[in-house]
Short mmCIF file of C-alpha atoms and ligand atoms in Angstrom, two decimals:
data_model
loop_
_atom_site.label_atom_id
_atom_site.label_comp_id
_atom_site.label_asym_id
_atom_site.label_seq_id
_atom_site.Cartn_x
_atom_site.Cartn_y
_atom_site.Cartn_z
CA UNK A 693 59.32 133.04 103.80
CA UNK A 694 60.49 133.03 107.38
CA UNK A 695 63.88 132.03 108.69
CA UNK A 696 65.19 131.80 112.23
CA UNK A 697 68.90 131.98 112.95
CA UNK A 698 70.06 130.32 116.14
CA UNK A 699 73.45 131.81 116.82
CA UNK A 700 75.40 129.47 119.08
CA UNK A 701 78.72 131.29 118.84
CA UNK A 702 80.48 133.35 121.49
CA UNK A 703 80.37 137.12 121.23
CA UNK A 704 84.16 137.43 121.10
CA UNK A 705 84.36 135.62 117.78
CA UNK A 706 85.07 137.97 114.83
CA UNK A 707 84.75 135.15 112.35
CA UNK A 708 81.18 134.44 113.36
CA UNK A 709 80.19 138.12 113.14
CA UNK A 710 81.46 138.18 109.58
CA UNK A 711 79.57 135.02 108.61
CA UNK A 712 76.46 136.25 110.37
CA UNK A 713 76.51 139.47 108.34
CA UNK A 714 77.07 137.60 105.09
CA UNK A 715 74.12 135.35 105.85
CA UNK A 716 71.84 138.29 106.58
CA UNK A 717 72.86 139.91 103.32
CA UNK A 718 71.93 136.83 101.28
CA UNK A 719 68.68 136.29 103.16
CA UNK A 720 67.66 139.93 102.58
CA UNK A 721 68.52 139.74 98.90
CA UNK A 722 66.09 136.86 98.56
CA UNK A 723 63.41 138.61 100.64
CA UNK A 724 63.48 136.33 103.66
CA UNK A 725 61.92 137.59 106.86
CA UNK A 726 64.57 136.85 109.49
CA UNK A 727 64.52 136.44 113.24
CA UNK A 728 67.94 135.98 114.77
CA UNK A 729 68.59 134.89 118.29
CA UNK A 730 71.98 135.26 119.91
CA UNK A 731 71.70 132.37 122.32
CA UNK A 732 74.60 133.37 124.53
CA UNK A 733 72.68 136.47 125.64
CA UNK A 734 69.49 134.63 126.52
CA UNK A 735 68.31 133.03 129.69
CA UNK A 736 67.92 129.42 128.61
CA UNK A 737 68.27 126.61 131.13
CA UNK A 738 69.44 123.06 130.53
CA UNK A 739 66.96 120.32 129.59
CA UNK A 740 66.39 118.16 132.67
CA UNK A 741 65.39 115.07 130.69
CA UNK A 742 61.92 114.93 132.30
CA UNK A 743 59.91 114.51 129.05
CA UNK A 744 57.38 117.01 130.43
CA UNK A 745 57.23 118.50 126.93
CA UNK A 746 55.71 115.21 125.77
CA UNK A 747 53.55 114.02 128.66
CA UNK A 748 52.86 116.91 131.01
CA UNK A 749 52.38 120.08 128.94
CA UNK A 750 52.56 118.49 125.46
CA UNK A 751 54.53 120.56 122.98
CA UNK A 752 55.80 122.99 125.64
CA UNK A 753 58.75 122.65 127.97
CA UNK A 754 57.82 122.83 131.63
CA UNK A 755 60.68 125.29 132.29
CA UNK A 756 59.52 128.80 131.52
CA UNK A 757 62.37 130.86 130.11
CA UNK A 758 63.50 132.31 126.78
CA UNK A 759 63.43 128.90 125.09
CA UNK A 760 59.69 129.28 124.68
CA UNK A 761 60.33 132.11 122.19
CA UNK A 762 62.89 129.97 120.41
CA UNK A 763 60.51 127.05 119.94
CA UNK A 764 57.55 129.26 118.99
CA UNK A 765 59.63 130.92 116.29
CA UNK A 766 61.00 127.60 115.06
CA UNK A 767 57.49 126.23 114.62
CA UNK A 768 56.45 129.24 112.52
CA UNK A 769 59.54 129.24 110.31
CA UNK A 770 60.21 127.71 106.91
CA UNK A 771 63.91 127.51 107.58
CA UNK A 772 66.03 127.04 110.68
CA UNK A 773 69.67 128.11 110.51
CA UNK A 774 72.24 127.04 113.10
CA UNK A 775 75.46 128.97 113.47
CA UNK A 776 78.08 127.29 115.63
CA UNK A 777 81.78 126.76 116.06
CA UNK A 778 82.49 123.10 115.31
CA UNK A 779 83.32 121.56 118.69
CA UNK A 780 84.98 118.13 118.30
CA UNK A 781 82.88 117.67 115.15
CA UNK A 782 79.60 118.69 116.80
CA UNK A 783 77.74 121.77 118.04
CA UNK A 784 78.75 124.24 120.72
CA UNK A 785 77.16 123.81 124.14
CA UNK A 786 75.49 127.20 123.67
CA UNK A 787 73.60 126.01 120.58
CA UNK A 788 72.97 122.56 122.01
CA UNK A 789 71.31 123.95 125.12
CA UNK A 790 68.57 125.41 122.91
CA UNK A 791 68.30 122.25 120.79
CA UNK A 792 67.88 119.92 123.77
CA UNK A 793 64.86 121.99 124.80
CA UNK A 794 62.97 121.82 121.49
CA UNK A 795 62.09 118.14 121.22
CA UNK A 796 58.47 119.06 121.93
CA UNK A 797 58.36 119.97 118.21
CA UNK A 798 57.80 116.26 117.60
CA UNK A 799 55.47 113.78 119.31
CA UNK A 800 56.69 111.13 121.74
CA UNK A 801 55.23 108.33 119.61
CA UNK A 802 57.63 106.11 117.73
CA UNK A 803 57.35 105.65 113.98
CA UNK A 804 59.65 104.27 111.31
CA UNK A 805 61.55 106.42 108.83
CA UNK A 806 63.43 104.43 106.19
CA UNK A 807 63.36 101.36 108.40
CA UNK A 808 64.73 103.16 111.45
CA UNK A 809 62.77 104.28 114.52
CA UNK A 810 62.14 108.03 115.00
CA UNK A 811 59.37 110.19 116.46
CA UNK A 812 56.14 111.19 114.72
CA UNK A 813 55.46 114.76 113.62
CA UNK A 814 53.57 117.15 115.87
CA UNK A 815 53.06 119.93 113.35
CA UNK A 816 52.14 119.77 109.67
CA UNK A 817 54.52 122.58 108.75
CA UNK A 818 58.10 121.49 108.15
CA UNK A 819 61.32 123.44 108.56
CA UNK A 820 64.36 123.04 106.36
CA UNK A 821 67.71 123.08 108.13
CA UNK A 822 70.92 124.84 107.14
CA UNK A 823 73.73 124.49 109.61
CA UNK A 824 76.84 126.63 109.43
CA UNK A 825 79.88 125.23 111.19
CA UNK A 826 82.91 127.43 111.82
CA UNK A 827 86.26 125.71 111.82
CA UNK A 828 89.77 127.09 112.40
CA UNK A 829 91.38 124.89 109.80
CA UNK A 830 90.50 122.06 107.46
CA UNK A 831 89.87 118.77 109.31
CA UNK A 832 88.20 116.03 107.29
CA UNK A 833 87.13 114.00 110.30
CA UNK A 834 85.42 116.92 112.04
CA UNK A 835 83.79 118.09 108.84
CA UNK A 836 82.37 114.63 108.10
CA UNK A 837 81.02 114.27 111.63
CA UNK A 838 79.41 117.70 111.44
CA UNK A 839 77.70 116.84 108.15
CA UNK A 840 76.51 113.52 109.52
CA UNK A 841 75.11 115.22 112.63
CA UNK A 842 73.15 117.78 110.61
CA UNK A 843 71.77 115.02 108.37
CA UNK A 844 70.72 112.98 111.41
CA UNK A 845 69.02 116.01 112.99
CA UNK A 846 67.12 116.61 109.78
CA UNK A 847 65.70 113.07 109.89
CA UNK A 848 64.74 113.34 113.55
CA UNK A 849 63.06 116.73 113.19
CA UNK A 850 61.44 116.10 109.79
CA UNK A 851 63.36 118.74 107.82
CA UNK A 852 62.51 118.37 104.11
CA UNK A 853 65.89 119.81 103.13
CA UNK A 854 69.19 119.96 104.97
CA UNK A 855 72.63 121.33 104.23
CA UNK A 856 75.75 121.64 106.35
CA UNK A 857 78.10 124.41 105.28
CA UNK A 858 81.60 124.50 106.75
CA UNK A 859 83.28 127.87 106.93
CA UNK A 860 87.04 127.79 107.40
CA UNK A 861 88.76 130.68 109.12
CA UNK A 862 90.02 133.26 106.66
CA UNK A 863 88.19 131.64 103.74
CA UNK A 864 87.11 134.00 101.00
CA UNK A 865 83.76 135.61 101.60
CA UNK A 866 82.25 135.12 98.18
CA UNK A 867 82.75 131.35 98.46
CA UNK A 868 80.64 131.24 101.60
CA UNK A 869 77.99 133.59 100.21
CA UNK A 870 77.64 131.52 97.05
CA UNK A 871 77.23 128.27 98.97
CA UNK A 872 74.73 129.82 101.32
CA UNK A 873 72.80 131.42 98.48
CA UNK A 874 72.64 128.09 96.64
CA UNK A 875 71.25 126.38 99.73
CA UNK A 876 68.61 129.11 100.14
CA UNK A 877 67.52 128.67 96.54
CA UNK A 878 67.11 124.95 97.15
CA UNK A 879 65.00 125.63 100.22
CA UNK A 880 62.82 128.05 98.24
CA UNK A 881 62.38 125.52 95.45
CA UNK A 882 60.49 123.14 97.74
CA UNK A 883 58.33 125.74 99.52
CA UNK B 99 97.69 104.99 145.49
CA UNK B 100 98.74 104.58 141.90
CA UNK B 101 97.07 107.23 139.78
CA UNK B 102 96.56 104.73 136.99
CA UNK B 103 94.27 102.71 139.21
CA UNK B 104 92.08 105.70 139.91
CA UNK B 105 88.90 105.68 137.83
CA UNK B 106 86.55 108.63 137.50
CA UNK B 107 82.97 108.00 136.38
CA UNK B 108 81.32 111.08 134.98
CA UNK B 109 77.56 110.72 134.71
CA UNK B 110 76.32 112.99 131.93
CA UNK B 111 72.57 112.64 132.31
CA UNK B 112 70.70 115.59 133.82
CA UNK B 113 68.58 112.94 135.55
CA UNK B 114 71.61 112.17 137.71
CA UNK B 115 71.23 109.22 140.05
CA UNK B 116 67.93 108.08 138.54
CA UNK B 117 69.31 107.82 135.02
CA UNK B 118 70.09 104.80 132.87
CA UNK B 119 73.57 106.29 132.41
CA UNK B 120 74.07 106.10 136.16
CA UNK B 121 72.91 102.47 136.39
CA UNK B 122 75.26 101.41 133.60
CA UNK B 123 78.17 103.45 134.94
CA UNK B 124 77.66 102.23 138.50
CA UNK B 125 77.73 98.62 137.39
CA UNK B 126 80.94 99.12 135.42
CA UNK B 127 82.79 100.87 138.23
CA UNK B 128 81.67 98.28 140.76
CA UNK B 129 83.25 95.63 138.51
CA UNK B 130 86.42 97.71 138.27
CA UNK B 131 86.50 98.05 142.05
CA UNK B 132 86.20 94.30 142.41
CA UNK B 133 89.18 94.01 140.09
CA UNK B 134 91.22 96.18 142.45
CA UNK B 135 90.80 99.68 141.03
CA UNK B 136 89.55 102.69 142.95
CA UNK B 137 86.61 104.63 141.60
CA UNK B 138 84.86 107.91 142.25
CA UNK B 139 81.76 109.33 140.63
CA UNK B 140 80.59 112.83 139.74
CA UNK B 141 77.41 114.09 138.13
CA UNK B 142 78.29 116.50 135.34
CA UNK B 143 75.12 118.58 135.55
CA UNK B 144 75.77 119.23 139.24
CA UNK B 145 79.25 120.55 138.49
CA UNK B 146 79.05 122.65 135.36
CA UNK B 147 76.66 125.37 136.44
CA UNK B 148 78.87 127.07 139.02
CA UNK B 149 82.52 128.02 139.04
CA UNK B 150 83.28 125.95 142.10
CA UNK B 151 81.88 122.84 140.44
CA UNK B 152 83.73 123.55 137.23
CA UNK B 153 87.00 123.70 139.16
CA UNK B 154 86.14 120.46 140.91
CA UNK B 155 85.43 118.80 137.57
CA UNK B 156 88.84 119.82 136.21
CA UNK B 157 90.63 118.72 139.38
CA UNK B 158 88.85 115.34 139.37
CA UNK B 159 89.78 114.79 135.73
CA UNK B 160 93.41 115.62 136.46
CA UNK B 161 93.54 113.16 139.35
CA UNK B 162 92.15 110.26 137.35
CA UNK B 163 94.10 107.62 135.47
CA UNK B 164 90.99 106.60 133.55
CA UNK B 165 87.84 108.56 132.83
CA UNK B 166 84.55 106.90 132.00
CA UNK B 167 81.84 109.14 130.61
CA UNK B 168 78.30 107.73 130.74
CA UNK B 169 75.60 109.76 129.02
CA UNK B 170 72.33 109.63 127.08
CA UNK B 171 71.98 110.58 123.43
CA UNK B 172 70.24 113.94 123.09
CA UNK B 173 69.18 115.12 119.63
CA UNK B 174 71.66 112.84 117.87
CA UNK B 175 74.64 113.93 119.93
CA UNK B 176 75.83 114.72 123.44
CA UNK B 177 73.59 116.57 125.93
CA UNK B 178 74.42 120.29 126.18
CA UNK B 179 75.81 119.96 129.70
CA UNK B 180 78.19 117.21 128.61
CA UNK B 181 79.44 119.32 125.70
CA UNK B 182 79.96 122.15 128.17
CA UNK B 183 82.06 119.86 130.39
CA UNK B 184 84.13 118.70 127.41
CA UNK B 185 84.66 122.34 126.38
CA UNK B 186 85.94 123.13 129.89
CA UNK B 187 88.27 120.15 129.92
CA UNK B 188 89.62 120.91 126.44
CA UNK B 189 90.19 124.55 127.33
CA UNK B 190 91.96 123.64 130.54
CA UNK B 191 94.21 121.04 128.97
CA UNK B 192 95.21 123.31 126.11
CA UNK B 193 97.26 125.33 128.54
CA UNK B 194 99.02 122.28 130.01
CA UNK B 195 102.36 121.33 128.53
CA UNK B 196 103.01 117.87 129.92
CA UNK B 197 99.83 115.99 129.46
CA UNK B 198 99.87 112.52 130.93
CA UNK B 199 98.13 109.81 128.98
CA UNK B 200 94.83 109.16 130.67
CA UNK B 201 92.41 106.50 129.46
CA UNK B 202 89.02 107.60 128.20
CA UNK B 203 86.01 105.36 127.51
CA UNK B 204 82.32 106.08 127.12
CA UNK B 205 79.00 104.41 127.85
CA UNK B 206 76.22 105.83 125.74
CA UNK B 207 72.55 104.93 125.69
CA UNK B 208 69.71 106.18 123.54
CA UNK B 209 65.93 105.97 123.53
CA UNK B 210 65.52 104.57 120.05
CA UNK B 211 66.02 100.83 119.75
CA UNK B 212 68.87 100.89 117.24
CA UNK B 213 72.40 101.47 118.53
CA UNK B 214 73.47 103.17 115.29
CA UNK B 215 71.80 106.42 116.43
CA UNK B 216 74.74 106.75 118.82
CA UNK B 217 77.45 106.67 116.15
CA UNK B 218 77.76 110.43 115.66
CA UNK B 219 78.10 111.02 119.39
CA UNK B 220 80.75 108.32 119.63
CA UNK B 221 82.68 109.94 116.78
CA UNK B 222 82.52 113.30 118.59
CA UNK B 223 83.89 111.73 121.78
CA UNK B 224 86.75 110.17 119.85
CA UNK B 225 87.73 113.54 118.40
CA UNK B 226 87.52 115.08 121.86
CA UNK B 227 89.73 112.34 123.26
CA UNK B 228 92.34 112.91 120.56
CA UNK B 229 92.22 116.66 120.94
CA UNK B 230 92.78 116.73 124.68
CA UNK B 231 95.43 114.01 124.62
CA UNK B 232 93.43 111.23 126.26
CA UNK B 233 93.86 107.64 125.19
CA UNK B 234 90.67 106.37 123.57
CA UNK B 235 89.71 103.01 125.10
CA UNK B 236 86.39 102.48 123.36
CA UNK B 237 82.65 102.94 123.55
CA UNK B 238 79.81 100.82 124.87
CA UNK B 239 76.71 101.71 122.90
CA UNK B 240 73.15 100.78 123.85
CA UNK B 241 69.70 101.30 122.33
CA UNK B 242 66.33 100.93 124.14
CA UNK B 243 67.73 102.87 127.07
CA UNK B 244 64.18 103.60 128.19
CA UNK B 245 63.68 99.91 129.01
CA UNK B 246 66.75 99.76 131.25
CA UNK B 247 65.79 102.79 133.31
CA UNK B 248 67.44 103.87 136.55
CA UNK B 249 68.06 101.54 139.48
CA UNK B 250 70.33 98.59 139.85
CA UNK B 251 71.06 96.45 136.81
CA UNK B 252 71.36 93.29 138.85
CA UNK B 253 67.71 93.56 139.82
CA UNK B 254 66.79 93.23 136.16
CA UNK B 255 69.16 90.41 135.52
CA UNK B 256 67.13 88.40 133.00
CA UNK B 257 66.31 91.08 130.48
CA UNK B 258 69.65 92.86 130.62
CA UNK B 259 71.89 89.82 130.98
CA UNK B 260 73.80 90.64 127.79
CA UNK B 261 74.23 94.24 128.88
CA UNK B 262 75.74 92.93 132.10
CA UNK B 263 77.95 90.47 130.24
CA UNK B 264 79.19 93.31 128.04
CA UNK B 265 80.00 95.43 131.09
CA UNK B 266 81.77 92.50 132.79
CA UNK B 267 83.94 91.95 129.72
CA UNK B 268 84.64 95.66 129.32
CA UNK B 269 85.68 95.94 132.97
CA UNK B 270 88.11 93.06 132.58
CA UNK B 271 89.77 94.69 129.58
CA UNK B 272 89.88 98.17 131.13
CA UNK B 273 91.29 96.84 134.41
CA UNK B 274 94.17 95.35 132.44
CA UNK B 275 94.76 98.67 130.72
CA UNK B 276 93.38 97.36 127.43
CA UNK B 277 90.75 98.75 125.08
CA UNK B 278 87.14 97.59 125.36
CA UNK B 279 86.91 94.47 123.21
CA UNK B 280 84.58 93.95 120.25
CA UNK B 281 83.06 91.07 122.14
CA UNK B 282 82.15 93.36 125.05
CA UNK B 283 80.64 95.93 122.68
CA UNK B 284 78.62 93.24 120.92
CA UNK B 285 77.10 91.81 124.09
CA UNK B 286 76.38 95.26 125.48
CA UNK B 287 74.59 96.42 122.34
CA UNK B 288 72.51 93.29 121.71
CA UNK B 289 68.79 93.97 121.40
CA UNK B 290 67.09 92.65 124.48
CA UNK B 291 63.50 93.01 123.22
CA UNK B 292 62.21 92.88 119.63
CA UNK B 293 61.99 96.39 118.15
CA UNK B 294 58.25 96.14 117.45
CA UNK B 295 57.59 95.23 121.07
CA UNK B 296 59.80 98.06 122.36
CA UNK B 297 58.03 100.70 120.25
CA UNK B 298 54.58 99.32 121.12
CA UNK B 299 55.35 99.31 124.82
CA UNK B 300 57.00 102.71 124.48
CA UNK B 301 53.95 104.24 122.84
CA UNK B 302 51.68 102.79 125.51
CA UNK B 303 54.09 104.10 128.11
CA UNK B 304 53.83 107.68 126.78
CA UNK B 305 50.03 107.49 127.00
CA UNK B 306 50.22 106.16 130.52
CA UNK B 307 52.58 108.88 131.66
CA UNK B 308 50.46 111.59 130.03
CA UNK B 309 47.39 110.20 131.79
CA UNK B 310 49.19 110.56 135.10
CA UNK B 311 49.50 114.29 134.43
CA UNK B 312 45.92 114.57 133.12
CA UNK B 313 47.37 115.30 129.68
CA UNK B 314 46.35 112.15 127.79
CA UNK B 315 43.92 114.02 125.53
CA UNK B 316 46.39 116.85 124.95
CA UNK B 317 49.33 114.69 123.93
CA UNK B 318 49.05 115.74 120.26
CA UNK B 319 48.40 119.42 121.02
CA UNK B 320 50.04 122.05 118.83
CA UNK B 321 50.51 124.83 121.38
CA UNK B 322 52.30 127.35 119.21
CA UNK B 323 49.81 127.49 116.31
C1 FMN C 1060 66.23 116.25 125.00
C2 FMN C 1060 66.29 114.80 124.66
C3 FMN C 1060 66.74 114.42 123.40
C4 FMN C 1060 66.82 113.08 123.05
N1 FMN C 1060 67.25 112.74 121.80
C5 FMN C 1060 67.36 111.44 121.45
C6 FMN C 1060 67.82 111.08 120.15
O1 FMN C 1060 68.16 111.92 119.32
N2 FMN C 1060 67.87 109.76 119.85
C7 FMN C 1060 67.50 108.78 120.74
O2 FMN C 1060 67.57 107.61 120.40
N3 FMN C 1060 67.09 109.12 122.00
C8 FMN C 1060 67.01 110.41 122.36
N4 FMN C 1060 66.58 110.74 123.62
C9 FMN C 1060 66.23 109.68 124.56
C10 FMN C 1060 67.30 109.37 125.59
O3 FMN C 1060 68.53 109.11 124.99
C11 FMN C 1060 66.85 108.15 126.41
O4 FMN C 1060 65.66 108.46 127.07
C12 FMN C 1060 67.90 107.67 127.38
O5 FMN C 1060 67.56 106.36 127.80
C13 FMN C 1060 68.04 108.56 128.59
O6 FMN C 1060 69.12 108.09 129.37
P1 FMN C 1060 69.44 108.62 130.85
O7 FMN C 1060 68.41 107.98 131.76
O8 FMN C 1060 70.80 108.14 131.12
O9 FMN C 1060 69.31 110.09 130.85
C14 FMN C 1060 66.46 112.08 124.00
C15 FMN C 1060 66.00 112.45 125.26
C16 FMN C 1060 65.92 113.80 125.60
C17 FMN C 1060 65.42 114.19 126.96
#
């Protein structure tokens, strides 16, 4: 069982270090093989919107930088984990930079999913998605948007299981670990 | 010049001047100019990468009475560069005590035919607007962005006539300091081709583009296996 953590937080954030460590602990307990990528430290350029990853070098971005490692590892994983501060309800720009560059994981062709248009799968193997959003204080609107975004991403990228977990600043650690552990068990159950 | 009459169009597509976002934004600001407002335009991706550009972005935002953000949907939300710009603006405005009310409206377009894909991104922009103390004036939301493409909207009059009507109505409301009306949003978001035709043409289009790069046979490749 392989998991990749895409850490889209800033290095000066104590809260994210704590959550990151708690996640690793749970993953290790359940024998997950983990690759974690601290995106802030990596040389990853912005998507230019050229669709080269669909029509020029299919499946690969035409920009050659660290993102290639990110996508390669995503494709080989059973589980993708996002870690991000919740920015206006959505992801941080650091995380999003990596996500904009991974659309080569699906094909350009349109297909319908539950009556709505999406893209067809490129790879047989599917990746579940757990997304951890860090929030300073409770905010129903932001939390709902974050959950909706993760659910929408899961449809677009063919994730068989998705869960958004919101971690509030100063929240007790066992609460987070329990929620995360429960999500991991659900991912395992469908492997 | 009255600051309230000063409109800033921020184009949030990395494709810049050749983007659908730019075509839609250009049309809207030209209407606003005809209605007596003054407009300037900046491309977000040109500004965010260097400190000088970042400063310019913040200064431009401060000068404007109304900000219009036009961008494409990327992976169900805003493109990374646009999020970066919003992060800068939010950070900058946090430190300001007297924040004037500035209008904020968005034009969003996506590649899938249904406009509902844009809803999460619109919700994010609304939260941003609230958080930085802007006055939310509404969203124009479009599907089938791929069929609009870059270039002038007027040249495609027939097919995009409802898009144009929506922009005309939105401009009228915005110029009067009012929110974008439901009527404007409805016209703007009306399907201009049947979905089945859009996806069929789209799929043929991908093949054609791949052929241009000699990649037609590789289009379903799985490079990382
Ligand atoms: C990285 C990337 C991600 C995209 N994600 C989505 C998406 O989630 N949903 C969608 O409908 N279109 C998506 N699109 C398609 C664009 O929204 C569409 O091509 C749009 O018309 C581009 O507008 P622009 O010319 O203003 O950049 C994506 C395009 C790119 C390059």
